[in-house]
mmCIF file with all atom_site columns, C-alpha atoms and ligand atoms in Angstrom:
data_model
loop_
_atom_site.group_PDB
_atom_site.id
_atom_site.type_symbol
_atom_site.label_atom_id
_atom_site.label_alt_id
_atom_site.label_comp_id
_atom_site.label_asym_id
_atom_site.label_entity_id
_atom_site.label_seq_id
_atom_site.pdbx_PDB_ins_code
_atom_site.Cartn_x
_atom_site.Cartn_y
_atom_site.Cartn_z
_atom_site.occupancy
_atom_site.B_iso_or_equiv
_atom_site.pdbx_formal_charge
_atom_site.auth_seq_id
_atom_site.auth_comp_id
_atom_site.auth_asym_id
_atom_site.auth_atom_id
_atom_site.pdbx_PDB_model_num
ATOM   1   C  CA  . UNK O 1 1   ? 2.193   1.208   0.465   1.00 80.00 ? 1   UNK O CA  1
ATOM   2   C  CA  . UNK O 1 2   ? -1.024  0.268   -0.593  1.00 87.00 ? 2   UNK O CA  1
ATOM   3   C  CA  . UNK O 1 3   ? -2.102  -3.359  -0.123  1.00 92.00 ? 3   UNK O CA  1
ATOM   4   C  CA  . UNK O 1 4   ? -5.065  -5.348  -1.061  1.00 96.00 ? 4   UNK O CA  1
ATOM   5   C  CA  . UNK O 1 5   ? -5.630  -8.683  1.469   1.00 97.00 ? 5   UNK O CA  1
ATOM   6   C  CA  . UNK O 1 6   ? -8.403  -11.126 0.258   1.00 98.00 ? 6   UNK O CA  1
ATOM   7   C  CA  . UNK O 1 7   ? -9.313  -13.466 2.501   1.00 97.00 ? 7   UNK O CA  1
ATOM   8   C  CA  . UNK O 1 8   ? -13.084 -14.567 3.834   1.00 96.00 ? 8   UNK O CA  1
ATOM   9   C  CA  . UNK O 1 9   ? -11.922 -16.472 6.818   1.00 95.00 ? 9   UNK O CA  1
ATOM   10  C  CA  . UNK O 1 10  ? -12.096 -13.475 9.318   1.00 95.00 ? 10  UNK O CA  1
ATOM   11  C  CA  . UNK O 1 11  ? -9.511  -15.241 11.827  1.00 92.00 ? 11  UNK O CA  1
ATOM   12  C  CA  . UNK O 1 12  ? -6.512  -15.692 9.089   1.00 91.00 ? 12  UNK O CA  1
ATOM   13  C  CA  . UNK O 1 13  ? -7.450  -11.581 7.942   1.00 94.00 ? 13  UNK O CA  1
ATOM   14  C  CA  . UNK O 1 14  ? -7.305  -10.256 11.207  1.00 93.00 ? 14  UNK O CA  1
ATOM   15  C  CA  . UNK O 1 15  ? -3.743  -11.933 12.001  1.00 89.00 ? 15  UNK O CA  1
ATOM   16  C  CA  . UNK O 1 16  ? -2.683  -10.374 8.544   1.00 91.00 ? 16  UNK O CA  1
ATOM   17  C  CA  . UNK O 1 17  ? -3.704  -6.965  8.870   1.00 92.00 ? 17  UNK O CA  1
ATOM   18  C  CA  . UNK O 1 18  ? -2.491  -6.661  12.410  1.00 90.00 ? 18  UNK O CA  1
ATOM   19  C  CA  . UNK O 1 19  ? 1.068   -7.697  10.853  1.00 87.00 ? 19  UNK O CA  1
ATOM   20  C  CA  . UNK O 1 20  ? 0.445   -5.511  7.830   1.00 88.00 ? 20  UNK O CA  1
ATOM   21  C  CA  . UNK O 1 21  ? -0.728  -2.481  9.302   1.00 87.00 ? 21  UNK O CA  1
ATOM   22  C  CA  . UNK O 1 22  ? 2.445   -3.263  11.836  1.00 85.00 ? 22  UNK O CA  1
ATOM   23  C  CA  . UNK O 1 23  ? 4.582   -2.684  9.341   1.00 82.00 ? 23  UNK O CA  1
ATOM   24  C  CA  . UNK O 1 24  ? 2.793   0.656   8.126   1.00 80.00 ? 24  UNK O CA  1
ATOM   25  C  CA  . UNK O 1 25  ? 1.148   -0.764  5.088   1.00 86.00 ? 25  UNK O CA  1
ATOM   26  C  CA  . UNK O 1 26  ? -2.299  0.862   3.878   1.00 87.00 ? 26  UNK O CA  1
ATOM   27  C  CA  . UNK O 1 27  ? -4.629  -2.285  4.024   1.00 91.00 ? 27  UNK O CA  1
ATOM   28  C  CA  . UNK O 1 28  ? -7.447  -2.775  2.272   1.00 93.00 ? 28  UNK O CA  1
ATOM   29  C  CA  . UNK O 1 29  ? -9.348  -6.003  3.357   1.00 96.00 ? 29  UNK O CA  1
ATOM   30  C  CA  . UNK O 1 30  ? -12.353 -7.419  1.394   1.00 97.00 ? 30  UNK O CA  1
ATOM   31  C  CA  . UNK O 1 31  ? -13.791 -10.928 1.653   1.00 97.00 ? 31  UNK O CA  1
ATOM   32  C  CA  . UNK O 1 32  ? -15.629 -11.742 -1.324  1.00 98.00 ? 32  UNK O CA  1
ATOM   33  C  CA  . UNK O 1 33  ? -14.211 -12.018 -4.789  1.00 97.00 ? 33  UNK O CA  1
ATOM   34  C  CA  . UNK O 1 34  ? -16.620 -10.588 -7.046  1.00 97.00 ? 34  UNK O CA  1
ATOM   35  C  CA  . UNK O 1 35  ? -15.914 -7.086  -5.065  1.00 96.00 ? 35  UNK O CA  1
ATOM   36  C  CA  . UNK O 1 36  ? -12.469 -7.505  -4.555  1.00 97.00 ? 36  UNK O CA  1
ATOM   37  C  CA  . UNK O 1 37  ? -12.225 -7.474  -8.597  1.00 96.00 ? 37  UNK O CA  1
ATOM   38  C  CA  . UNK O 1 38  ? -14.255 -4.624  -8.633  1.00 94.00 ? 38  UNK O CA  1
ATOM   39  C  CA  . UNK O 1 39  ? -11.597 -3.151  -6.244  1.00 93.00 ? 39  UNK O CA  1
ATOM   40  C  CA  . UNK O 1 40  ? -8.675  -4.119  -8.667  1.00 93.00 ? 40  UNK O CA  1
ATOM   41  C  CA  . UNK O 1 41  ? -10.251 -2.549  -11.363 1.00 89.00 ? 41  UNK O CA  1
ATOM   42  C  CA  . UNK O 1 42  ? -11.024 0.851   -10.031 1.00 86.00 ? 42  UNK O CA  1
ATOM   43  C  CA  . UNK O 1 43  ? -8.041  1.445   -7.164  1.00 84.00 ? 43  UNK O CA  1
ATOM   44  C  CA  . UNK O 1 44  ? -4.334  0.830   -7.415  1.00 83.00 ? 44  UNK O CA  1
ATOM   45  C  CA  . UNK O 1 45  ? -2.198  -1.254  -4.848  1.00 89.00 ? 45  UNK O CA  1
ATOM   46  C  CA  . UNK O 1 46  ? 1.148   -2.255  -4.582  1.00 88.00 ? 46  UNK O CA  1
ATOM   47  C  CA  . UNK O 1 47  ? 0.929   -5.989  -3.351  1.00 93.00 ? 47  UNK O CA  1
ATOM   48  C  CA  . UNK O 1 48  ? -2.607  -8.330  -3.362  1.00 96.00 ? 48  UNK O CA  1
ATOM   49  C  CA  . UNK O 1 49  ? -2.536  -11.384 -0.956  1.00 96.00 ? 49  UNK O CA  1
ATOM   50  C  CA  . UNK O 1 50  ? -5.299  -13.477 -2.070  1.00 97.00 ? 50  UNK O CA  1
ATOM   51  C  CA  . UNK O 1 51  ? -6.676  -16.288 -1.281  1.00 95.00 ? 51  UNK O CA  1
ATOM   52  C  CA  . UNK O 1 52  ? -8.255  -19.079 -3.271  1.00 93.00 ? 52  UNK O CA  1
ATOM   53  C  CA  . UNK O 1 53  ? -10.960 -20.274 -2.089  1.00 92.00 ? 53  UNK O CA  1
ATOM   54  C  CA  . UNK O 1 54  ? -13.527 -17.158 -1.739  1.00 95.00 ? 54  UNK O CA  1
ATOM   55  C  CA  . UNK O 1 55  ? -17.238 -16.460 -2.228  1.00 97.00 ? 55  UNK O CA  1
ATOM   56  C  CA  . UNK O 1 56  ? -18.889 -15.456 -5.419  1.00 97.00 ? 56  UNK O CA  1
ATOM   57  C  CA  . UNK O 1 57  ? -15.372 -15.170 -7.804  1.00 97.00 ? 57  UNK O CA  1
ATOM   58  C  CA  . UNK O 1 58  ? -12.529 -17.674 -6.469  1.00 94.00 ? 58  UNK O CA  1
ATOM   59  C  CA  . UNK O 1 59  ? -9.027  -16.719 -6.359  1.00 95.00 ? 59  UNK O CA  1
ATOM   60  C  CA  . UNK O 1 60  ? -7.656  -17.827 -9.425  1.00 93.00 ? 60  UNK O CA  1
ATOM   61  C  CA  . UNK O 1 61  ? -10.039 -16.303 -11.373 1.00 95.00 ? 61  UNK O CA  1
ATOM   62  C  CA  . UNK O 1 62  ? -9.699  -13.141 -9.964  1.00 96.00 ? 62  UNK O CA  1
ATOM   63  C  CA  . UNK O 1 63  ? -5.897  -13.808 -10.649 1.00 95.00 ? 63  UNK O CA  1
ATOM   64  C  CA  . UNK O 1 64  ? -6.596  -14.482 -14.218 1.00 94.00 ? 64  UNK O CA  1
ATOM   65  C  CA  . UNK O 1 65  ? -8.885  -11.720 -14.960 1.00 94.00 ? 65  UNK O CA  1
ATOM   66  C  CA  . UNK O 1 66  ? -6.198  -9.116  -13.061 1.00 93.00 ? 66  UNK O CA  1
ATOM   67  C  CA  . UNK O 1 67  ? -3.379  -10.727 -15.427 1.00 90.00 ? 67  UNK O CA  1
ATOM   68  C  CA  . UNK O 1 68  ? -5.515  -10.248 -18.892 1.00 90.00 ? 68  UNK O CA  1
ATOM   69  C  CA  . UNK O 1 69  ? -6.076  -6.687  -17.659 1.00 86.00 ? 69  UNK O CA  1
ATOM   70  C  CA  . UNK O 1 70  ? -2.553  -5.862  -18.595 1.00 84.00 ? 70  UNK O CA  1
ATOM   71  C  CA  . UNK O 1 71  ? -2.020  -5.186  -14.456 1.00 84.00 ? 71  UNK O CA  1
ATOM   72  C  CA  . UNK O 1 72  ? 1.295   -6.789  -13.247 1.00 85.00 ? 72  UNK O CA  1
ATOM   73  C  CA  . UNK O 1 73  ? 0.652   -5.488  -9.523  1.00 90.00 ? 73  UNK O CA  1
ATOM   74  C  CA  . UNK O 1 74  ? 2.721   -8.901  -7.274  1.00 92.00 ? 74  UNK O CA  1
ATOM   75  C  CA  . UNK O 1 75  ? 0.245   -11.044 -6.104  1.00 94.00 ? 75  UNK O CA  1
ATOM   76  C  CA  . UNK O 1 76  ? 0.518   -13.669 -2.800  1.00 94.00 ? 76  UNK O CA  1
ATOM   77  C  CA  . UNK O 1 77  ? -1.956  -16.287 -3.394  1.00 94.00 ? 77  UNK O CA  1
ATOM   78  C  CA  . UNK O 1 78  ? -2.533  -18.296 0.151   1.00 92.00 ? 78  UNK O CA  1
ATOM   79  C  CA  . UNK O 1 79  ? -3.437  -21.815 -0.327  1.00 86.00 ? 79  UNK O CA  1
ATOM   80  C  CA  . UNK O 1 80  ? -4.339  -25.113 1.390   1.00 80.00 ? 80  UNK O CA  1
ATOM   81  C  CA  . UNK O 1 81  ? -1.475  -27.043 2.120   1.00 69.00 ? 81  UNK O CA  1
ATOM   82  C  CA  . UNK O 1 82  ? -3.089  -29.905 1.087   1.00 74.00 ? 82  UNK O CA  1
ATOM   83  C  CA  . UNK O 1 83  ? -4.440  -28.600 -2.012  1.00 79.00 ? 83  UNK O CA  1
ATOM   84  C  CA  . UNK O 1 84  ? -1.346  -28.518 -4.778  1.00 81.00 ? 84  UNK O CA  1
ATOM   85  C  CA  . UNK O 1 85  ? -3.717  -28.230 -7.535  1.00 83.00 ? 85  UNK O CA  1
ATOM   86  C  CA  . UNK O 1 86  ? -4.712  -24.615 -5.905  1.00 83.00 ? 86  UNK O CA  1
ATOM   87  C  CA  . UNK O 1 87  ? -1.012  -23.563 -5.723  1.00 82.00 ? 87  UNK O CA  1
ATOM   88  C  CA  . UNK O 1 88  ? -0.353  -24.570 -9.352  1.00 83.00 ? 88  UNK O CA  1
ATOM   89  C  CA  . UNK O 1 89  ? -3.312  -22.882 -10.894 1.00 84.00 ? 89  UNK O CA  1
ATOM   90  C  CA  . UNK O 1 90  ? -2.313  -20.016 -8.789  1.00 85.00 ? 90  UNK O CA  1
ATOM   91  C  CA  . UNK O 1 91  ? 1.555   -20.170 -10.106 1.00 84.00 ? 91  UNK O CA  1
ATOM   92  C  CA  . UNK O 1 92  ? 0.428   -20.380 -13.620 1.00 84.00 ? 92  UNK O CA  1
ATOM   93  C  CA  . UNK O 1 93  ? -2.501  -17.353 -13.890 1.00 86.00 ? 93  UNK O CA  1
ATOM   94  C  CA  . UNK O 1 94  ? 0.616   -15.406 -12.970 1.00 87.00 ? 94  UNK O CA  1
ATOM   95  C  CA  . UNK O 1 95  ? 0.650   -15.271 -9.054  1.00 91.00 ? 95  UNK O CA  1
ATOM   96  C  CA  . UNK O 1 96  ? 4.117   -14.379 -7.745  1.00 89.00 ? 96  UNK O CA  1
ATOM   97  C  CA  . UNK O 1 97  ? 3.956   -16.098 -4.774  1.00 89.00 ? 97  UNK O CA  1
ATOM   98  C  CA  . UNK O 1 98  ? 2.786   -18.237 -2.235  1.00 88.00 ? 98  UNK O CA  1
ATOM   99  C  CA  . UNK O 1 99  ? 2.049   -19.738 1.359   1.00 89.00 ? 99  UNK O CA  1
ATOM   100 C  CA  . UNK O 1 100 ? 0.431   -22.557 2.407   1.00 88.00 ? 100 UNK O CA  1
ATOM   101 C  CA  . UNK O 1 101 ? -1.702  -22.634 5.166   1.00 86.00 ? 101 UNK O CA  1
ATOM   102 C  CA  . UNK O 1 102 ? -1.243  -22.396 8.403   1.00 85.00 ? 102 UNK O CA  1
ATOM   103 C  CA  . UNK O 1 103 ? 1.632   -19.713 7.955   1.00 84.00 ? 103 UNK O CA  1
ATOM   104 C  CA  . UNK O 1 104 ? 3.749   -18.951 9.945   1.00 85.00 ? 104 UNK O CA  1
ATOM   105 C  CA  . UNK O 1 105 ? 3.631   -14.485 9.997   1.00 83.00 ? 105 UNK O CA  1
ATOM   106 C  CA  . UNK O 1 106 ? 7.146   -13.870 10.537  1.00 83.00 ? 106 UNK O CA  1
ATOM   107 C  CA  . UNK O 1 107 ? 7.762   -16.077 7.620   1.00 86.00 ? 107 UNK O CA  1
ATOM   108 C  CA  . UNK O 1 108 ? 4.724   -14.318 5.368   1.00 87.00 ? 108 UNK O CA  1
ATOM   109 C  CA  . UNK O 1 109 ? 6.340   -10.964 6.374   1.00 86.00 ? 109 UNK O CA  1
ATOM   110 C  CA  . UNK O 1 110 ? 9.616   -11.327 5.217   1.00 86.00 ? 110 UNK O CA  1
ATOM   111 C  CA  . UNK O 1 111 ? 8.129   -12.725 1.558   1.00 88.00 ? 111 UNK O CA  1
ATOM   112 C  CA  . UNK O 1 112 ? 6.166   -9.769  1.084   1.00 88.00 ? 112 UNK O CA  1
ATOM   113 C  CA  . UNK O 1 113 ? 9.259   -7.518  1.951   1.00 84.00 ? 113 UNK O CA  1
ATOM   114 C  CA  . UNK O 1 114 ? 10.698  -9.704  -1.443  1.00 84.00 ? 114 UNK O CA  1
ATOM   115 C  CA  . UNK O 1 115 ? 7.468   -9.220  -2.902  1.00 85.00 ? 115 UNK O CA  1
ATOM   116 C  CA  . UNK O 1 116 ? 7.429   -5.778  -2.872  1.00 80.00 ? 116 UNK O CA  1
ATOM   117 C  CA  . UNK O 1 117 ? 11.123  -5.121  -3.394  1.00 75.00 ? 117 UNK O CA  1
ATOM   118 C  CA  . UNK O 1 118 ? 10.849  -6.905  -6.722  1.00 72.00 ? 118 UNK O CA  1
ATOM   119 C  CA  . UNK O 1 119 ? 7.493   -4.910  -7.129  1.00 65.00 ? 119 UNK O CA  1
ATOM   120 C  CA  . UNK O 1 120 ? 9.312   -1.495  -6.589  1.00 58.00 ? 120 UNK O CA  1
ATOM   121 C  CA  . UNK O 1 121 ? 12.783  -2.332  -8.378  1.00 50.00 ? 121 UNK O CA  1
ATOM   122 C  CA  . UNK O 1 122 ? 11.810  -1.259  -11.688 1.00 46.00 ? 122 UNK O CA  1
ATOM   123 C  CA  . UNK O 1 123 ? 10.545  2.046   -10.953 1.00 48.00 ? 123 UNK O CA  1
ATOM   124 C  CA  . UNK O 1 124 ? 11.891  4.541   -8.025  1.00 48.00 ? 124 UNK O CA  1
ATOM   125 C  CA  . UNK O 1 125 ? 11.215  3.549   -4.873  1.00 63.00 ? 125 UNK O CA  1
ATOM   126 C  CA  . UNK O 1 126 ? 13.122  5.740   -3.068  1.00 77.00 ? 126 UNK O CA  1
ATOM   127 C  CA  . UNK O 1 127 ? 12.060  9.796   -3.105  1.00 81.00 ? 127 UNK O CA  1
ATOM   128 C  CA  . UNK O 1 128 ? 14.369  12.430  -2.187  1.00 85.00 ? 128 UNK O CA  1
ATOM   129 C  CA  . UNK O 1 129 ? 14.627  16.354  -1.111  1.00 87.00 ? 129 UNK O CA  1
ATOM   130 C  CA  . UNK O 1 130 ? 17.295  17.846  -0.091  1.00 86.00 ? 130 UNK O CA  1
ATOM   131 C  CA  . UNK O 1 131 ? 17.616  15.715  3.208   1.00 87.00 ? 131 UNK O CA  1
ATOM   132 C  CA  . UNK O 1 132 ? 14.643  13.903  3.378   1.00 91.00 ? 132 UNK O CA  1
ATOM   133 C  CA  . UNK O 1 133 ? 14.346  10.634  1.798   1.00 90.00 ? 133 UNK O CA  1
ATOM   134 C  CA  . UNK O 1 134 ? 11.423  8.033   1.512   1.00 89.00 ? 134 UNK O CA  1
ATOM   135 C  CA  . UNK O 1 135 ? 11.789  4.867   0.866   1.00 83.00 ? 135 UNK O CA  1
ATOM   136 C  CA  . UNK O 1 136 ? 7.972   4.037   -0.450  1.00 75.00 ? 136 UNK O CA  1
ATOM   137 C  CA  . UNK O 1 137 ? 8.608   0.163   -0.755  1.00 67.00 ? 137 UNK O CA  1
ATOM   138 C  CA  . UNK O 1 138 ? 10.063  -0.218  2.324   1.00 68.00 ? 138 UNK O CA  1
ATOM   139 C  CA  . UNK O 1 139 ? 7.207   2.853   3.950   1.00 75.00 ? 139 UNK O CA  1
ATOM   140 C  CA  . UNK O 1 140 ? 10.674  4.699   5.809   1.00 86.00 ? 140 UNK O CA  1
ATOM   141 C  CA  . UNK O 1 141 ? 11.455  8.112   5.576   1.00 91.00 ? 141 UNK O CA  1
ATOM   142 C  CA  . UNK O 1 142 ? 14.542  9.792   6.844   1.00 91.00 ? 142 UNK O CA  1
ATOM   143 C  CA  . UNK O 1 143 ? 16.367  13.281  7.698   1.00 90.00 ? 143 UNK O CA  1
ATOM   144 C  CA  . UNK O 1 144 ? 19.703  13.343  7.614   1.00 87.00 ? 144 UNK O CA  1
ATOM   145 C  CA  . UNK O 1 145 ? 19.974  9.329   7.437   1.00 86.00 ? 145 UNK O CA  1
ATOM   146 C  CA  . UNK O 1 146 ? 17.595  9.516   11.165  1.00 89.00 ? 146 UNK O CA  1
ATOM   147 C  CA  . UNK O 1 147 ? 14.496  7.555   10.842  1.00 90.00 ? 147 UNK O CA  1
ATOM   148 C  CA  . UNK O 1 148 ? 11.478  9.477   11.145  1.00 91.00 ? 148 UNK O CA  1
ATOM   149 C  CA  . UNK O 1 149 ? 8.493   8.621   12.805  1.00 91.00 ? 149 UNK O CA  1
ATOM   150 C  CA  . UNK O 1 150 ? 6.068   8.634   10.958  1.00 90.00 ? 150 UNK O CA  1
ATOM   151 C  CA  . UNK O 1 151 ? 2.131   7.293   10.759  1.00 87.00 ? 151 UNK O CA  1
ATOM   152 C  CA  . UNK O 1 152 ? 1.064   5.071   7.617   1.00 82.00 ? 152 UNK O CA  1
ATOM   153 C  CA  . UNK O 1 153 ? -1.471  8.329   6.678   1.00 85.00 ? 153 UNK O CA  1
ATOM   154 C  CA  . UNK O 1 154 ? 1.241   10.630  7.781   1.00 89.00 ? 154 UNK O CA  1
ATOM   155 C  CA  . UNK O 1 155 ? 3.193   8.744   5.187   1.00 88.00 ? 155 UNK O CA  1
ATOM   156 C  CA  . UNK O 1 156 ? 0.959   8.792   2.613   1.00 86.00 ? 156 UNK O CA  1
ATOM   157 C  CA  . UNK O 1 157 ? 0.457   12.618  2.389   1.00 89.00 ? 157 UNK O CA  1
ATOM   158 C  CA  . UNK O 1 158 ? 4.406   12.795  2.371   1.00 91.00 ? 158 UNK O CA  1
ATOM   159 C  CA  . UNK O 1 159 ? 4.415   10.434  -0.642  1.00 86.00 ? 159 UNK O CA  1
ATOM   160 C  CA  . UNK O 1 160 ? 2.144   12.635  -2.768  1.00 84.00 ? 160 UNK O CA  1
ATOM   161 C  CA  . UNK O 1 161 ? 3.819   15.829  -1.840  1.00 89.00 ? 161 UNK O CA  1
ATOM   162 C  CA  . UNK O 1 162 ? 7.216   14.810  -2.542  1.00 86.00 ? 162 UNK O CA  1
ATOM   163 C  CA  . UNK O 1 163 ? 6.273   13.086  -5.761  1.00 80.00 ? 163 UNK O CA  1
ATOM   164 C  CA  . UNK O 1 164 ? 5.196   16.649  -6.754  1.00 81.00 ? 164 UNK O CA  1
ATOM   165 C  CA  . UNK O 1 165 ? 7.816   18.658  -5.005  1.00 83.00 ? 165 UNK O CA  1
ATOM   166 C  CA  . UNK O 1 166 ? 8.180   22.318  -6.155  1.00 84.00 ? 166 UNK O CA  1
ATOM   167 C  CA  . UNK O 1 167 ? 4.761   22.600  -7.542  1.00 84.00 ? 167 UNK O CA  1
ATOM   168 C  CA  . UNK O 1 168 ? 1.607   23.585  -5.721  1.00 88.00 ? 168 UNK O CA  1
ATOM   169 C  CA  . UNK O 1 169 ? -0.502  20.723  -4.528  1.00 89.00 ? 169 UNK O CA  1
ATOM   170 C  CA  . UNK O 1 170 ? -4.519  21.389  -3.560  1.00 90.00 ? 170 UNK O CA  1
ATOM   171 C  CA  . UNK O 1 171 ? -5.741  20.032  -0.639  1.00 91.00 ? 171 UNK O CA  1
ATOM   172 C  CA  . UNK O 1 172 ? -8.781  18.862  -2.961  1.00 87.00 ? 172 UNK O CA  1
ATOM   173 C  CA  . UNK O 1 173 ? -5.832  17.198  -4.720  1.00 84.00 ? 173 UNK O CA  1
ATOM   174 C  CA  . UNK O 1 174 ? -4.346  15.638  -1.373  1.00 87.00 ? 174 UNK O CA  1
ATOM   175 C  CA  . UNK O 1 175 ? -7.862  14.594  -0.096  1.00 85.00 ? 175 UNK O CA  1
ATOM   176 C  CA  . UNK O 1 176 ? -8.820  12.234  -3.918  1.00 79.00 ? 176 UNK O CA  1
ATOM   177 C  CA  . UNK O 1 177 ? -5.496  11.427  -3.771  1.00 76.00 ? 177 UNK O CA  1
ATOM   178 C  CA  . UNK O 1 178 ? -5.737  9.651   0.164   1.00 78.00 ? 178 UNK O CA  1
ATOM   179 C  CA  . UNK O 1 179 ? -9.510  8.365   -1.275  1.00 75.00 ? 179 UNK O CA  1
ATOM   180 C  CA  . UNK O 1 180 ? -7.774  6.590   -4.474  1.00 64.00 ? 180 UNK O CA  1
ATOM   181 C  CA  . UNK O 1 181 ? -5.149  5.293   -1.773  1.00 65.00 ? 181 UNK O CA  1
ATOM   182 C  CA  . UNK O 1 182 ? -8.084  3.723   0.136   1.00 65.00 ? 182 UNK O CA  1
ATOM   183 C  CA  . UNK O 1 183 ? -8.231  6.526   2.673   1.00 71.00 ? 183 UNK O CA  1
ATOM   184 C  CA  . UNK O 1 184 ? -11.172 8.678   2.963   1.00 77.00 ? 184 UNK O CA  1
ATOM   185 C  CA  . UNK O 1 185 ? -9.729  11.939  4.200   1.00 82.00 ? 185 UNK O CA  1
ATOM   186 C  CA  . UNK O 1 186 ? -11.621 15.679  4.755   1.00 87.00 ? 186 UNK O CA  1
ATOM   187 C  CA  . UNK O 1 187 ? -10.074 18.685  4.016   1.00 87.00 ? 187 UNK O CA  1
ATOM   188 C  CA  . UNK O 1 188 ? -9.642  19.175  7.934   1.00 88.00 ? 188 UNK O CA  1
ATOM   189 C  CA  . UNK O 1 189 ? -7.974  15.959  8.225   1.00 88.00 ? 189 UNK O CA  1
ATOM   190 C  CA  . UNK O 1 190 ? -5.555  16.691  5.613   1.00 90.00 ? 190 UNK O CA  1
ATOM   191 C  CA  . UNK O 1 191 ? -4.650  20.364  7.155   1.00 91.00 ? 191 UNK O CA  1
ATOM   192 C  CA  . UNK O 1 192 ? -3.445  18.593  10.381  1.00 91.00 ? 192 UNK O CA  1
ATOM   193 C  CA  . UNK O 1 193 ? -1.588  15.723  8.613   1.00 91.00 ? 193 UNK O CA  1
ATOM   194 C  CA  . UNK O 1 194 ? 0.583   18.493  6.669   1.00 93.00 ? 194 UNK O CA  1
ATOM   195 C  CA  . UNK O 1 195 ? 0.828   20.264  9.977   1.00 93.00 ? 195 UNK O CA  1
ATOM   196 C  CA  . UNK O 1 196 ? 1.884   17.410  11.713  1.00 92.00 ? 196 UNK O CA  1
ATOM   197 C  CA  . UNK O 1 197 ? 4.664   16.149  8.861   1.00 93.00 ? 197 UNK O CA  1
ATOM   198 C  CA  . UNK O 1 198 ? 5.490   19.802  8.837   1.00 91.00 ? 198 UNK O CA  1
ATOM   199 C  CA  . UNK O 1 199 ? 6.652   19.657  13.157  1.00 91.00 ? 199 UNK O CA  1
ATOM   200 C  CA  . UNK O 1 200 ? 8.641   16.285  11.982  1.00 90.00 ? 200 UNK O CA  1
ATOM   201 C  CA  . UNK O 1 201 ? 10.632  17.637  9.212   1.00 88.00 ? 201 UNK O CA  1
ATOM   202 C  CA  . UNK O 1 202 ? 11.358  21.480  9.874   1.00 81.00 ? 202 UNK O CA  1
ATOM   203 C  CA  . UNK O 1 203 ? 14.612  20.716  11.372  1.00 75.00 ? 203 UNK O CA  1
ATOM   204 C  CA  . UNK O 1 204 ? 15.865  19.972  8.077   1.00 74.00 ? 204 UNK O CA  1
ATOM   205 C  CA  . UNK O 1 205 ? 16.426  21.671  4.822   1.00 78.00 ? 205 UNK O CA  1
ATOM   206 C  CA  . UNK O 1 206 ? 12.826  20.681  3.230   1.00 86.00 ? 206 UNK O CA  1
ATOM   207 C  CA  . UNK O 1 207 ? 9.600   22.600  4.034   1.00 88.00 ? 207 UNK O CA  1
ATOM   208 C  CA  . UNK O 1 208 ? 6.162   22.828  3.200   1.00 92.00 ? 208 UNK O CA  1
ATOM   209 C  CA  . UNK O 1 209 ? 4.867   25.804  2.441   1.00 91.00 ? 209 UNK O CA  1
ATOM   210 C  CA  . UNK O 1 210 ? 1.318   26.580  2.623   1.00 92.00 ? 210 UNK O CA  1
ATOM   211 C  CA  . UNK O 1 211 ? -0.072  29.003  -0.017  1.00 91.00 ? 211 UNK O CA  1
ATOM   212 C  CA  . UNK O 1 212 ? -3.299  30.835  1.117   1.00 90.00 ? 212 UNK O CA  1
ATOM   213 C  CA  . UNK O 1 213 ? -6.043  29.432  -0.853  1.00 89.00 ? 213 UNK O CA  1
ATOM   214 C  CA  . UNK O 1 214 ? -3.841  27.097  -3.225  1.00 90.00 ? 214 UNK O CA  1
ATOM   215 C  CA  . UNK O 1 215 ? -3.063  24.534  -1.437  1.00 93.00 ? 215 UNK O CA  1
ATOM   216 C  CA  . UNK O 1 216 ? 0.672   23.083  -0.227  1.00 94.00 ? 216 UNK O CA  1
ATOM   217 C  CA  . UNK O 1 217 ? 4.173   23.446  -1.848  1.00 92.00 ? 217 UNK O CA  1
ATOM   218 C  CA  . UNK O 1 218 ? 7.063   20.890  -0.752  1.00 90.00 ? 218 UNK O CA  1
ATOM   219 C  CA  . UNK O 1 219 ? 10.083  23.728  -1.563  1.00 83.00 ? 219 UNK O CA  1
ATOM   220 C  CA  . UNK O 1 220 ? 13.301  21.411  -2.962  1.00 73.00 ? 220 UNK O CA  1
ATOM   221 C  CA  . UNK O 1 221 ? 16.389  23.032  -0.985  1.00 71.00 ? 221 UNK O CA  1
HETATM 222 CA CA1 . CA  W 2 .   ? -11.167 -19.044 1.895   1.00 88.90 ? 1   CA  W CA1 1
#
């Protein structure tokens, strides 16, 4: 899961990504607006939590301008509790969401669970192989209905191998596919990610085969 945070004030971004990256998501932090548009036009997330007031390009108009794109990605604007105006504006460029601040994280967590659900609903959020299963809103996986353990990367490369199970997939591929996620990973990095998922789901019916020279094949029972 893939999530954009926008926020300048470096206090209120470091208590988000800590709980973010907690629960496995793929953050992407950037402070000022004008490049966090830029970032909305040229990568994909899942979830943006945004906040208004921000150097060079404010919040809502970064809001707006995502909206007129056409992209319907759920956005969590985070506004002054004192300033309703903010929240309203927000509300109608099409936020889906919001908190005032001070938050309270346990509170901001469980919205952005609902945020993503609803996010996820219309198209498949959960994979499955045989016995493996992946829940990509809720970044699980499981074998044989036990949890796996898995790192947000380790994740990641499972994602994009299952979404293309039973046909070859390049570690070129897998490495612009972890850069377009945000992730900058080499070739080498990418060999012991696969090897790694590999260990954590050979005990059951789903394996990744590695084709000399081709890359990897996820082989459906
Ligand atoms: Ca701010």
């Amino acid at each position: 899961m893939r999530v954009l945070l926008v926020e300048d004030d470096p206090i209120v971004a470091d208590g988000l990504i800590r709980i973010l990256q907690k629960s496995k998501y793929i953050v992407t932090h950037e402070a000022n607006g004008k490049r966090a548009d830029h970032l909305l036009i040229v990568q994909q997330f899942e979830l943006v939590i945004l906040d208004m007031g921000l150097p060079e390009m404010d919040g809502a108009e970064i809001l707006r301008r995502l909206r007129q794109r056409g992209n319907k990605v759920p956005v969590l604007i985070l506004t002054a509790r004192d300033k309703v105006e903010e929240r309203v504006q927000g509300l109608d460029f099409g936020a889906d969401d919001y908190m005032a601040k001070p938050f309270d994280l346990l509170e901001l967590e469980a919205r952005i669970r609902a945020l993503l659900r609803r996010g996820q609903s219309a198209s498949s959020a959960v994979l499955q192989i045989g016995e493996l299963c992946l829940d990509t809103a809720g970044c699980r996986a499981t074998l044989n209905g036990e949890p796996l353990e898995l790192s947000a990367r380790e994740l990641s490369v499972l994602e994009v191998l299952m979404l293309r199970a039973g046909r070859v997939v390049s570690k070129e591929l897998l490495s612009e596919q972890m850069s377009s996620l945000g992730e900058e990973m080499s070739i080498n990095a990418i060999e012991v990610y696969v090897h790694r998922l590999r260990k954590k789901i050979e005990v059951g019916n789903v394996s990744i085969r590695t084709l000399r020279g081709l890359g990897y094949l996820m082989e459906k029972p």
